[in-house]
mmCIF file of C-alpha atoms in Angstrom:
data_model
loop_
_atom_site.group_PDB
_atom_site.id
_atom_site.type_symbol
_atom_site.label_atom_id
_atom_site.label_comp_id
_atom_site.label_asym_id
_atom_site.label_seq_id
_atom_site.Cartn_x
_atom_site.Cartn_y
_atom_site.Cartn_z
ATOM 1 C CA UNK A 2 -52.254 37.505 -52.707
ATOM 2 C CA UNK A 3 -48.476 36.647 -51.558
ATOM 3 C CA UNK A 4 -47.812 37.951 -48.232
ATOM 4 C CA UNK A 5 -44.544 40.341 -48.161
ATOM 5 C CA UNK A 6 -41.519 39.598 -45.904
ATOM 6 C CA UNK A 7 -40.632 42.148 -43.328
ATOM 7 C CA UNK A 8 -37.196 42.350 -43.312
ATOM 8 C CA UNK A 9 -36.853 45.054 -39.903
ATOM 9 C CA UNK A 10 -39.193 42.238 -38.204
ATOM 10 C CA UNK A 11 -37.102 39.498 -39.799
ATOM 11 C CA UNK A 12 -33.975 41.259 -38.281
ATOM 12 C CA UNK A 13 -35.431 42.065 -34.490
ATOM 13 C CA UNK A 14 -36.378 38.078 -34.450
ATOM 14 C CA UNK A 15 -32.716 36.735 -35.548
ATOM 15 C CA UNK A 16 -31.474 39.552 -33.314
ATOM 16 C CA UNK A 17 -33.466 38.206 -30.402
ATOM 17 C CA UNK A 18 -32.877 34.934 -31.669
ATOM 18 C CA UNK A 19 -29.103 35.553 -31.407
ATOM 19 C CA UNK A 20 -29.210 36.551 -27.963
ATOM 20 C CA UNK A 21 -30.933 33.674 -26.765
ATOM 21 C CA UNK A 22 -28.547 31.154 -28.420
ATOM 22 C CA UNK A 23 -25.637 33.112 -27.415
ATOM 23 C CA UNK A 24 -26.785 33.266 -23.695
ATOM 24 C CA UNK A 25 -27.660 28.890 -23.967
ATOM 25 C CA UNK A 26 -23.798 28.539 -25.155
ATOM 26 C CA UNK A 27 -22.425 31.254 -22.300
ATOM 27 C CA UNK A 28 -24.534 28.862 -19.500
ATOM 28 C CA UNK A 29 -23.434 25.673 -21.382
ATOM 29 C CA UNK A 30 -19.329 26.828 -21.049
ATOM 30 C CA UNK A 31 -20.169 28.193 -17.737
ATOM 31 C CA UNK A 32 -21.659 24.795 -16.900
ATOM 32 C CA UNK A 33 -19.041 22.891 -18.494
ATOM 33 C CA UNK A 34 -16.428 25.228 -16.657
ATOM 34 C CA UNK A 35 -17.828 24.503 -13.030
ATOM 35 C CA UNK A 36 -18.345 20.619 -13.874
ATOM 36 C CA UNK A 37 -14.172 20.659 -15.010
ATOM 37 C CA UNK A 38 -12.969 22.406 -12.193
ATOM 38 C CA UNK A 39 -15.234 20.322 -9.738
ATOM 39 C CA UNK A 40 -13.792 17.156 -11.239
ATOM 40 C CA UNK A 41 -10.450 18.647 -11.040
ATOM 41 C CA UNK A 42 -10.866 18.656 -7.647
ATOM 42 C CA UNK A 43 -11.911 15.019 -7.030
ATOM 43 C CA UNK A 44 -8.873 14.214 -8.738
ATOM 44 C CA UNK A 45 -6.747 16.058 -6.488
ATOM 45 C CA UNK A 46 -9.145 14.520 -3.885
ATOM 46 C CA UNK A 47 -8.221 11.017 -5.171
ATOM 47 C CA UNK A 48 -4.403 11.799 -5.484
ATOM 48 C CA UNK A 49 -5.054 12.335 -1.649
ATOM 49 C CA UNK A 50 -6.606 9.767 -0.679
ATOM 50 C CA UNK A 51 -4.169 7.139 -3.357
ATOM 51 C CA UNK A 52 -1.255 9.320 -1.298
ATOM 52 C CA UNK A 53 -2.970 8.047 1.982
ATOM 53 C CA UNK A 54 -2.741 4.215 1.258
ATOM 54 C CA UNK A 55 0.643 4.388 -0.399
ATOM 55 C CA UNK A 56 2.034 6.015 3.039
ATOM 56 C CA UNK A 57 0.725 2.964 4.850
ATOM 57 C CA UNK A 58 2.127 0.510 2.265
ATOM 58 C CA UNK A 59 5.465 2.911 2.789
ATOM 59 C CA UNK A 60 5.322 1.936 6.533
ATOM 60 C CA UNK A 61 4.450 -1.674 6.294
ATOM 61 C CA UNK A 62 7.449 -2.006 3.880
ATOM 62 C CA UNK A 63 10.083 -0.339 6.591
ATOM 63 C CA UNK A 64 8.677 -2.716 9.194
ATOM 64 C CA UNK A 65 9.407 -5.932 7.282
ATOM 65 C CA UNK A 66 13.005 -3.706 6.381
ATOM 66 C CA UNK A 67 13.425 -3.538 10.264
ATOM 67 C CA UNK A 68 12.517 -6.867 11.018
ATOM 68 C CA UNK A 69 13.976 -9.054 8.237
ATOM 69 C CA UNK A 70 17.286 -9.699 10.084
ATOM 70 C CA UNK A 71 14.763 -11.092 13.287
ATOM 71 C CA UNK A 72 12.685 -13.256 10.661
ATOM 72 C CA UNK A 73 15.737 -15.023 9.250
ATOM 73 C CA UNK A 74 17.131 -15.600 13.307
ATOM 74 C CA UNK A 75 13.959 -17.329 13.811
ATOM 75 C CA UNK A 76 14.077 -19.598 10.245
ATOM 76 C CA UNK A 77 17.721 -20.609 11.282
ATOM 77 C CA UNK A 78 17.038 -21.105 15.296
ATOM 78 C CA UNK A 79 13.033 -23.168 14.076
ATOM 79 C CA UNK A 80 15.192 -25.107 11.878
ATOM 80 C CA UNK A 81 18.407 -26.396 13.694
ATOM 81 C CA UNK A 82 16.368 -27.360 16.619
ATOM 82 C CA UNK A 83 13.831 -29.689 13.931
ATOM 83 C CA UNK A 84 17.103 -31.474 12.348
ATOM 84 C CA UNK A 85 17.940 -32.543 16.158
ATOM 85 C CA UNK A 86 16.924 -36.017 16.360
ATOM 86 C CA UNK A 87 13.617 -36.345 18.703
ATOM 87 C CA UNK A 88 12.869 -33.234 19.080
ATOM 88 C CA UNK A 89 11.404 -30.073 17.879
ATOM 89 C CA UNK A 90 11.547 -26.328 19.202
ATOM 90 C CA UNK A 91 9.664 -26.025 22.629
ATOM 91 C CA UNK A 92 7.143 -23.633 23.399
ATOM 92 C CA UNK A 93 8.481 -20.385 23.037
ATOM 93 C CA UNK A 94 8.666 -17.062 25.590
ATOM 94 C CA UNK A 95 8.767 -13.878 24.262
ATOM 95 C CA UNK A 96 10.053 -10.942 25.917
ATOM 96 C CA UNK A 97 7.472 -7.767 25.467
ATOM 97 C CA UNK A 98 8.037 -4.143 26.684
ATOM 98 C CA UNK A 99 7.417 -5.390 30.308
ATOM 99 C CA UNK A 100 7.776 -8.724 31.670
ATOM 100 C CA UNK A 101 7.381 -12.180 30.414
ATOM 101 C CA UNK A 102 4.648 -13.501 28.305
ATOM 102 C CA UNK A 103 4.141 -17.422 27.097
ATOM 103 C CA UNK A 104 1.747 -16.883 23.905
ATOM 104 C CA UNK A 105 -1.372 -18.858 24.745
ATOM 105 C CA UNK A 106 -0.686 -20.454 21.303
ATOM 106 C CA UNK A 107 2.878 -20.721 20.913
ATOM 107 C CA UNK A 108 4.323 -19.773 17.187
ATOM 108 C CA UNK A 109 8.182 -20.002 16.419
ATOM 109 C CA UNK A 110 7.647 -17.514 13.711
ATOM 110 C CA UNK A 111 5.047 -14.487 13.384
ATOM 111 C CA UNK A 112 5.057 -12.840 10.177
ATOM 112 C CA UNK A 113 3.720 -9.572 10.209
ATOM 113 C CA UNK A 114 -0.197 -9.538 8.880
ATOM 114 C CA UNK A 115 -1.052 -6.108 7.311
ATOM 115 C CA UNK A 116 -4.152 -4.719 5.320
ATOM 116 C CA UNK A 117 -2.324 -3.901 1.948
ATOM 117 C CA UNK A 118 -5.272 -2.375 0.993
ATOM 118 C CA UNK A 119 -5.976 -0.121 -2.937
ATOM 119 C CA UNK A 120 -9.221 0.596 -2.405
ATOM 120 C CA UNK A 121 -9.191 4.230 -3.034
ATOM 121 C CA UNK A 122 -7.613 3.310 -6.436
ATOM 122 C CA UNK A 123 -9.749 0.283 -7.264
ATOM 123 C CA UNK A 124 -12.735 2.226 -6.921
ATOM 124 C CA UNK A 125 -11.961 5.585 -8.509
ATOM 125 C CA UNK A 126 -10.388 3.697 -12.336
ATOM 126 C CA UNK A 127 -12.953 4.613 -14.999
ATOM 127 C CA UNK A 128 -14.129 7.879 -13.081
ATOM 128 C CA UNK A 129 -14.246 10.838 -14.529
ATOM 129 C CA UNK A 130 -11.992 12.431 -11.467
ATOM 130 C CA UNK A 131 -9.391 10.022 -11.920
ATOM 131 C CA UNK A 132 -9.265 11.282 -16.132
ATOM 132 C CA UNK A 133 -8.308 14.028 -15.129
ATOM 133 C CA UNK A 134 -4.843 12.840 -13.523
ATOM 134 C CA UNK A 135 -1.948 12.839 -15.778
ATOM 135 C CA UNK A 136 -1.634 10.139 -17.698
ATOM 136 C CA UNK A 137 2.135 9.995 -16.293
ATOM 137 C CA UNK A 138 1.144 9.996 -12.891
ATOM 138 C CA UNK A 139 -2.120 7.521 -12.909
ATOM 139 C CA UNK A 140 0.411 4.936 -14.538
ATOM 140 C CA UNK A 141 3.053 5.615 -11.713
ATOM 141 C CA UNK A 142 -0.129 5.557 -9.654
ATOM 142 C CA UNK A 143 -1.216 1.842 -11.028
ATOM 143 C CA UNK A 144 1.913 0.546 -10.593
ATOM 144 C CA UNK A 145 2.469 1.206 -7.312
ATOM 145 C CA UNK A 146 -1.101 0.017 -6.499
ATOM 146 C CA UNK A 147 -0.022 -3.175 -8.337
ATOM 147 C CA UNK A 148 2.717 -3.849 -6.373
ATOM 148 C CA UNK A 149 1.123 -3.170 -3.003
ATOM 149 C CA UNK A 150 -1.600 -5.713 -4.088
ATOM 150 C CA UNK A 151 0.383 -8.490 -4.772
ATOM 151 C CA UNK A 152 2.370 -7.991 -1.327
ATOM 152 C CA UNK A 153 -0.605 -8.447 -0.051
ATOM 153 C CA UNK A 154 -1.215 -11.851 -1.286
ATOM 154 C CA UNK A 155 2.582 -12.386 -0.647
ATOM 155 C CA UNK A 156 1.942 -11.713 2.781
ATOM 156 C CA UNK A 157 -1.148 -14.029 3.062
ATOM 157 C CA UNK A 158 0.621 -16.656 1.015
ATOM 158 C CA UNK A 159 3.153 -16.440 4.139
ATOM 159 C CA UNK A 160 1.176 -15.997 6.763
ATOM 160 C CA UNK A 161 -0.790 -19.176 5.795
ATOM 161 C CA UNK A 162 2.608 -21.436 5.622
ATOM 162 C CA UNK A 163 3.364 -20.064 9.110
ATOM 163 C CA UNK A 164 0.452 -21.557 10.266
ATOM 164 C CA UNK A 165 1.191 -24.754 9.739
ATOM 165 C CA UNK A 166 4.437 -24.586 11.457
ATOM 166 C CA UNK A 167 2.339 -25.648 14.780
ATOM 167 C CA UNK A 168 4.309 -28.869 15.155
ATOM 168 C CA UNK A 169 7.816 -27.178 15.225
ATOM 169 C CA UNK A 170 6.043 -24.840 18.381
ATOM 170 C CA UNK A 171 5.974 -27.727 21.361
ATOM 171 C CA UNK A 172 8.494 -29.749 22.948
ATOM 172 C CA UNK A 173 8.210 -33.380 21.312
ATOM 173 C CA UNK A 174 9.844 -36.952 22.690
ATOM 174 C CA UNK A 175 10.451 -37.198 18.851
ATOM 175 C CA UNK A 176 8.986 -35.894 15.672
ATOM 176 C CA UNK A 177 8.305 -38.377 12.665
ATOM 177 C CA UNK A 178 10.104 -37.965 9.556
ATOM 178 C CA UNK A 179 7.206 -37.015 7.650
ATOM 179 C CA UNK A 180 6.391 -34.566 10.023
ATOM 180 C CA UNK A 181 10.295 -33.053 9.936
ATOM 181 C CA UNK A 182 10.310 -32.986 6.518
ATOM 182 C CA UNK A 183 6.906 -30.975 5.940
ATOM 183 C CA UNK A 184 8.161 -28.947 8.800
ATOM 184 C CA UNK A 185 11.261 -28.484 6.818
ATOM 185 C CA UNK A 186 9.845 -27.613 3.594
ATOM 186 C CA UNK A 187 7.345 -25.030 5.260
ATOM 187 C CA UNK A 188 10.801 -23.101 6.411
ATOM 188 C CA UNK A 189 12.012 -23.004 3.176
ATOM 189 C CA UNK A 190 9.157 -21.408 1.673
ATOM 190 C CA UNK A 191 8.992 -19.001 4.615
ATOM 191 C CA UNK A 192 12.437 -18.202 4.268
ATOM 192 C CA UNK A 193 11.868 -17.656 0.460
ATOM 193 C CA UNK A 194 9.065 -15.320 1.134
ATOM 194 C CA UNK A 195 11.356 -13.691 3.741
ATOM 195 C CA UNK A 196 13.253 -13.285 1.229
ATOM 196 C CA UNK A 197 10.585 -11.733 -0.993
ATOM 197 C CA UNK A 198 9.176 -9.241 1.501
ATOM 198 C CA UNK A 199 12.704 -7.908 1.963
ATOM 199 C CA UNK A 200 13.038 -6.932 -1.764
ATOM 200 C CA UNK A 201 9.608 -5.637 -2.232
ATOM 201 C CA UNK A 202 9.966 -3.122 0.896
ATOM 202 C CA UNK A 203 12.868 -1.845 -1.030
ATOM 203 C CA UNK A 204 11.360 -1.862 -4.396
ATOM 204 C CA UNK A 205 7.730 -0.156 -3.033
ATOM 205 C CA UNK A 206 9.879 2.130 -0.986
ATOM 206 C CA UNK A 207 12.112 3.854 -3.882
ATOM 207 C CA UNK A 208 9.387 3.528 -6.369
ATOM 208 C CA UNK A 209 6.828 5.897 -3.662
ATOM 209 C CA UNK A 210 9.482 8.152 -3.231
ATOM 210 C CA UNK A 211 10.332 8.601 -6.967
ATOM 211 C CA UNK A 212 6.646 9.439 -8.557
ATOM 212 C CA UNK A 213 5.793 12.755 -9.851
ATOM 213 C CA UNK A 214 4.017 13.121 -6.337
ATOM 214 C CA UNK A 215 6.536 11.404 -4.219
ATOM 215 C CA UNK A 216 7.401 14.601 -2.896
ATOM 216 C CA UNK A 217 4.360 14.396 -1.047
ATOM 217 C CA UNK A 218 5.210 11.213 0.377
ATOM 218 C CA UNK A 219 8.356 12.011 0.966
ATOM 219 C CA UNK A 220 6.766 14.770 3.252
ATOM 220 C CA UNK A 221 4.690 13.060 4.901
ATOM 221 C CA UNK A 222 7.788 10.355 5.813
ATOM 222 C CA UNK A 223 9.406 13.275 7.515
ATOM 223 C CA UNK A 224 6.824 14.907 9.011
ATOM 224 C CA UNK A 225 5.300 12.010 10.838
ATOM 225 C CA UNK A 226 8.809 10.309 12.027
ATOM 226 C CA UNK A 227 8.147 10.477 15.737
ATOM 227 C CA UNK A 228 4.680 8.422 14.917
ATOM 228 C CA UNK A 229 7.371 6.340 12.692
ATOM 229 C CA UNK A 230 9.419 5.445 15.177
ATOM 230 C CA UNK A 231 7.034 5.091 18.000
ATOM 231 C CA UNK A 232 5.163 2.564 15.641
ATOM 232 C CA UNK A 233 7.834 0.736 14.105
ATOM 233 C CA UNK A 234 9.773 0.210 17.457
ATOM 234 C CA UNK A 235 7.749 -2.230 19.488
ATOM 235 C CA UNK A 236 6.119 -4.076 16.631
ATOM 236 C CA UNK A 237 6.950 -7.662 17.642
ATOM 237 C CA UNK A 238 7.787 -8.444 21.530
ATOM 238 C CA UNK A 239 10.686 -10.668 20.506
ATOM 239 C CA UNK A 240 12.635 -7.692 18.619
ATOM 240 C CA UNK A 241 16.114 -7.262 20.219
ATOM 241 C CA UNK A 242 19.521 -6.722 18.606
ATOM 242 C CA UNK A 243 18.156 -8.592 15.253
ATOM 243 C CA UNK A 244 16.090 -5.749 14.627
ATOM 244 C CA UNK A 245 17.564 -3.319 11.510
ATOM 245 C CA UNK A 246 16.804 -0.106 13.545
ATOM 246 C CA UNK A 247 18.889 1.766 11.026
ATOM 247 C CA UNK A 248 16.502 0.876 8.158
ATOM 248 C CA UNK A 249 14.262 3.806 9.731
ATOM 249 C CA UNK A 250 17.103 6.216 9.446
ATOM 250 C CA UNK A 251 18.271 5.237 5.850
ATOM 251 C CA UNK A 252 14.102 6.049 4.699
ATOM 252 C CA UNK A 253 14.116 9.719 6.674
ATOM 253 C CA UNK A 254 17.620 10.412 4.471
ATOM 254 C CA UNK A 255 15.565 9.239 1.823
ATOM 255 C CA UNK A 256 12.859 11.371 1.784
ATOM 256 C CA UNK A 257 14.697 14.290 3.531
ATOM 257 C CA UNK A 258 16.601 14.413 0.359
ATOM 258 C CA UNK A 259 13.456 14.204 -1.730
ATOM 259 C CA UNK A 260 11.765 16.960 -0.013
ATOM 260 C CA UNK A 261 14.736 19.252 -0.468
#
């Protein structure tokens, strides 16, 4: 005997069966909804924290723009004193805020050492958060991140040449030619990346202050200028009349006129 279909039953089920997949899809969007705008917040999170870093790289860049002019004194005083026949630079004394001070270990030339670091940005690429920045503004992002990272093997690079200027640091009844000319070719690499830093403050500089969020930076430039200038100021003991002071006005202009 074939068995009738109930079409009123048939109806309640796909009724009932309706409901159910209608309420899975409303939880599903809902669910999808909540994980979007909690990712959208990690990437405003990670803007924050990328902001963060390229403020520091901002403020590294304006101390090598203040203290350029001092770093190229010390290159041209290092080397007339080596081409002297028999003898080298002496020990040298360095005039901090109060007082004299002989460095225990004398160095004719001190290039700033900074953590360049991108670590916010190295470790956020690939995350979902960071997907959801602009496509525009995570390239501006990686090419500022770029640029701080290889100023920070510029700076390592020079920092490691300086070191070996130890010979040019003490008084000597005379210095071997060998030992001049090393000494002579150091300077000229640390005058090159002198040279170097100088450009890439200005480049990393204007290119912070002209992303889609440089506005932000620019912001935080002129909010924090008394912590600025009371950090900028005293960074090496030997800074006198060498030091390009103004190079701390010309960035507040800068970013005054980005802000408004």
């Amino acid at each position: 005997m074939k068995r009738r279909f109930s079409w009123p039953m048939s109806r309640q089920r796909l009724i009932e069966l309706g409901v159910v997949v209608f309420g899975v899809m409303i939880a599903l969007a809902l669910e999808n909804l909540v994980q979007e705008v909690r990712l959208r917040g990690d990437a405003r999170d990670l803007e924050r924290a990328f902001d963060q870093e390229v403020m520091a790289a901002v403020v590294y860049s304006l101390e090598r723009q203040v203290s350029a002019p001092c770093f190229r004194q010390d290159l041209t005083r290092i080397e007339q004193r080596v081409l002297q026949s028999g003898g080298a630079a002496e020990a040298m004394t360095f005039p901090p805020a109060v007082g004299n001070y002989v460095y225990v270990i004398p160095q004719p030339y001190r290039p700033v050492t900074r953590f360049w670091t991108t670590a916010a940005f190295d470790r956020a690429l690939g995350s979902e958060a960071f997907k959801r920045i602009p496509s525009e503004r995570a390239a501006e992002y990686a090419m500022m991140f770029a640029l701080i990272t290889r100023r920070g093997v510029e700076n390592g690079e020079e920092f490691m040449v300086a070191s070996r200027l130890t010979p040019a640091a003490y008084a000597q009844a005379e210095m071997g030619e060998e030992v001049r000319a090393d000494t002579l070719r150091d300077l000229s690499l640390l005058d090159r990346y002198n040279a170097i830093a100088a450009g890439s403050a200005d480049q990393l500089i204007a290119l912070a202050l002209s992303m889609s969020g440089g506005n932000r930076i620019a912001a935080s430039i002129v909010g924090g200028e008394a912590d600025i200038r009371r950090m900028i100021t005293p960074t090496r003991p030997d800074y006198g009349a060498c030091a390009d002071l103004g190079a701390i006005d010309r960035l507040m202009e800068q970013a005054r006129q980005r802000v408004g």
